[in-house]
Amino acid sequence: MKSQTQTKTYSNYVNNEWVSSKRTREVLNPFNGETIALVPESSKKDVDTAIAAARRAFDSGPWRDFTAQQRGRILFAMADIVRKNAAMLAEFETLNCGKPIVESEFDMNDTANCFEYYGGLATKIHGETLPVPDNALNMTLREPVGVAGLIVPWNYPLMLAAWKLGPALAAGCTVILKPAEQTPITTLEFARLVRESISDLPAGVLNVVTGDGPIAGGAIVESMEVDKVAFTGGTETGREVLKGVAASNLKKVSLELGGKSPNIFFSDADLDAAADGALFGVFINQGEVCSAGSRILVQQDLFKKLVGRMKEMMPRVVLGNPLNRETKMGPLVSKEHLEKVEGYIEIGRKEAKLVAGGRRPSSKELKNGYFIEPTIFESDNKARIAREEIFGPVVACIPFKDETDALQIANDTPYGLAAAVWSRDIFKCLRMVKSLRAGIVWVNTMQPCYVESPWGGYKQSGHGRELSLHGVEEFLETKQVHINLSERPIGWY
Ligand code: NDP
């Protein structure tokens, strides 16, 4: 495929129009540091204009009268444009965030699946009738929460936008979507495709604004006109979002935050499957994954063997141009992020034992990209590399004695997004499943994620759930309706 390398200039998408901002921001290709696009550096005023459009569309536009079936059809049409343009969108995703093209293609398929799922779900959102002890009919209505601000990180740009957009539109909300400053391209391309292909989507329902987190994201969080914020990002930013929500209109909020997920191997696990699952669990998407298995817990008698096998398999994690189909690991998203990850590797060299990786690759082809070798440490659970989210291809391998010890180490973290346990003993696996404090637990695998099943974290990994039926709940209000069937007076006074 021809590479889309010319610098493109984008505008914000507001009220079905392209609206420029006074200032622009350069968007870079992390493979070579070259500028690939210019996007608006939105001011608070720019974002407020988008919020006002979403507010009008929610309060008085034709969207209010759309039936659930019509909203579902809009989402099916969105799935269709993603499928039809998957190759182009995948290439932009790879150029913009550096992930291998095969993974971007995977993401586009998941993005379309997500729109299809919520397209089908739109007609299944309904209330209930409740048997109250009176001569009355009592029921609930499910209604959209209102104007929703959707704030997205850079690791799965379009897919994570779809995780929010699908349920928000199915519920009947209008939205302002803010992609991460580093990776806005596929979201803007998606808006372009929507504008060209879905003519019956009313103005103001879908708005996209780009820009800096505290300014553009902050304007959404602090707005008195926004009813809900759905945020995915780091735990510290999540705290800022909660402060902004508390200081403004107490809008509803859901948070998908960071993790330090344990990938736990008992000594009866199959060695080849274990080594493969350990590497896949942490190095997919350059380790820039919220659910990365970045703590590999291994029972003592398997520890040396498993770490040794992982080291042997490292050459299979091929670093390269992410547009090449053979590449298994691309560059990190930005120079700043590369420096942060390298900083953690330096900390790891002092507090733990380096087993593999740890350097920038020396090849000429990769020298301008933000590459780092996938890196394995032997560590304990006290080390900073075992406690803090690195969000890159760096893993701490930690030995444990028995089941009790494994559980204690696994749960000894402020996070609770995901965990995996590997063993042929189903009793042991199920005991672990029950006691692990995490929102997602895999058994004998790590990382599969399905739109049909909920995603989200315990503890400081967030509030609420995305995907599945749970995902749409985050965009709905519940109204109780009580209908008195007795014609007599209340008779209290
Ligand atoms: P950040 O928290 O830095 O940013 C996330 C989004 O929030 C970006 O759009 C960012 O804008 C915006 N933002 C930043 N500051 C504010 C603010 N004060 N108010 C409102 N919005 C703000 O995360 P990253 O983009 O660095 O993403 C990595 C993090 O995301 C990791 O911690 C990872 O674990 C988490 N994540 C969690 C997932 C989950 O499902 N639990 C899934 C994927 C990632 P800008 O880009 O301009 O800074």
mmCIF file with all atom_site columns, C-alpha atoms in Angstrom, residues 78 89 96 99 112 123 141 176 185 232 267 274 276 281 290 335 359 376 385 394 440 443-444 451 457 473:
data_model
loop_
_atom_site.group_PDB
_atom_site.id
_atom_site.type_symbol
_atom_site.label_atom_id
_atom_site.label_alt_id
_atom_site.label_comp_id
_atom_site.label_asym_id
_atom_site.label_entity_id
_atom_site.label_seq_id
_atom_site.pdbx_PDB_ins_code
_atom_site.Cartn_x
_atom_site.Cartn_y
_atom_site.Cartn_z
_atom_site.occupancy
_atom_site.B_iso_or_equiv
_atom_site.pdbx_formal_charge
_atom_site.auth_seq_id
_atom_site.auth_comp_id
_atom_site.auth_asym_id
_atom_site.auth_atom_id
_atom_site.pdbx_PDB_model_num
ATOM 1  C CA . MET A 1 78  ? -20.264 3.693   11.442 1.00 0.00 ? 78  MET A CA 1
ATOM 2  C CA . LEU A 1 89  ? -7.412  3.813   8.921  1.00 0.00 ? 89  LEU A CA 1
ATOM 3  C CA . ASN A 1 96  ? 0.616   8.034   14.118 1.00 0.00 ? 96  ASN A CA 1
ATOM 4  C CA . LYS A 1 99  ? 2.041   0.102   16.527 1.00 0.00 ? 99  LYS A CA 1
ATOM 5  C CA . ALA A 1 112 ? -16.168 -2.052  13.717 1.00 0.00 ? 112 ALA A CA 1
ATOM 6  C CA . THR A 1 123 ? -33.061 -1.358  20.591 1.00 0.00 ? 123 THR A CA 1
ATOM 7  C CA . LEU A 1 141 ? -37.501 4.550   32.018 1.00 0.00 ? 141 LEU A CA 1
ATOM 8  C CA . ILE A 1 176 ? -17.590 15.850  22.357 1.00 0.00 ? 176 ILE A CA 1
ATOM 9  C CA . ILE A 1 185 ? -5.513  11.379  13.126 1.00 0.00 ? 185 ILE A CA 1
ATOM 10 C CA . THR A 1 232 ? -9.473  6.713   29.784 1.00 0.00 ? 232 THR A CA 1
ATOM 11 C CA . SER A 1 267 ? 4.973   -24.726 38.247 1.00 0.00 ? 267 SER A CA 1
ATOM 12 C CA . ALA A 1 274 ? 3.803   -20.060 29.592 1.00 0.00 ? 274 ALA A CA 1
ATOM 13 C CA . ASP A 1 276 ? 4.692   -17.437 24.900 1.00 0.00 ? 276 ASP A CA 1
ATOM 14 C CA . GLY A 1 281 ? 0.972   -10.527 27.857 1.00 0.00 ? 281 GLY A CA 1
ATOM 15 C CA . CYS A 1 290 ? -3.338  -0.686  30.332 1.00 0.00 ? 290 CYS A CA 1
ATOM 16 C CA . LYS A 1 335 ? 10.323  10.964  22.552 1.00 0.00 ? 335 LYS A CA 1
ATOM 17 C CA . ARG A 1 359 ? 18.950  -0.444  25.230 1.00 0.00 ? 359 ARG A CA 1
ATOM 18 C CA . ILE A 1 376 ? 13.162  -8.263  31.215 1.00 0.00 ? 376 ILE A CA 1
ATOM 19 C CA . ILE A 1 385 ? 9.687   -1.207  38.361 1.00 0.00 ? 385 ILE A CA 1
ATOM 20 C CA . VAL A 1 394 ? 9.552   -3.545  30.507 1.00 0.00 ? 394 VAL A CA 1
ATOM 21 C CA . ILE A 1 440 ? -10.589 -8.907  34.526 1.00 0.00 ? 440 ILE A CA 1
ATOM 22 C CA . VAL A 1 443 ? -7.028  -18.330 33.036 1.00 0.00 ? 443 VAL A CA 1
ATOM 23 C CA . ASN A 1 444 ? -4.311  -19.932 30.875 1.00 0.00 ? 444 ASN A CA 1
ATOM 24 C CA . VAL A 1 451 ? -16.960 -6.160  23.204 1.00 0.00 ? 451 VAL A CA 1
ATOM 25 C CA . GLY A 1 457 ? -10.746 -1.999  37.093 1.00 0.00 ? 457 GLY A CA 1
ATOM 26 C CA . GLU A 1 473 ? -25.229 1.752   31.656 1.00 0.00 ? 473 GLU A CA 1
#
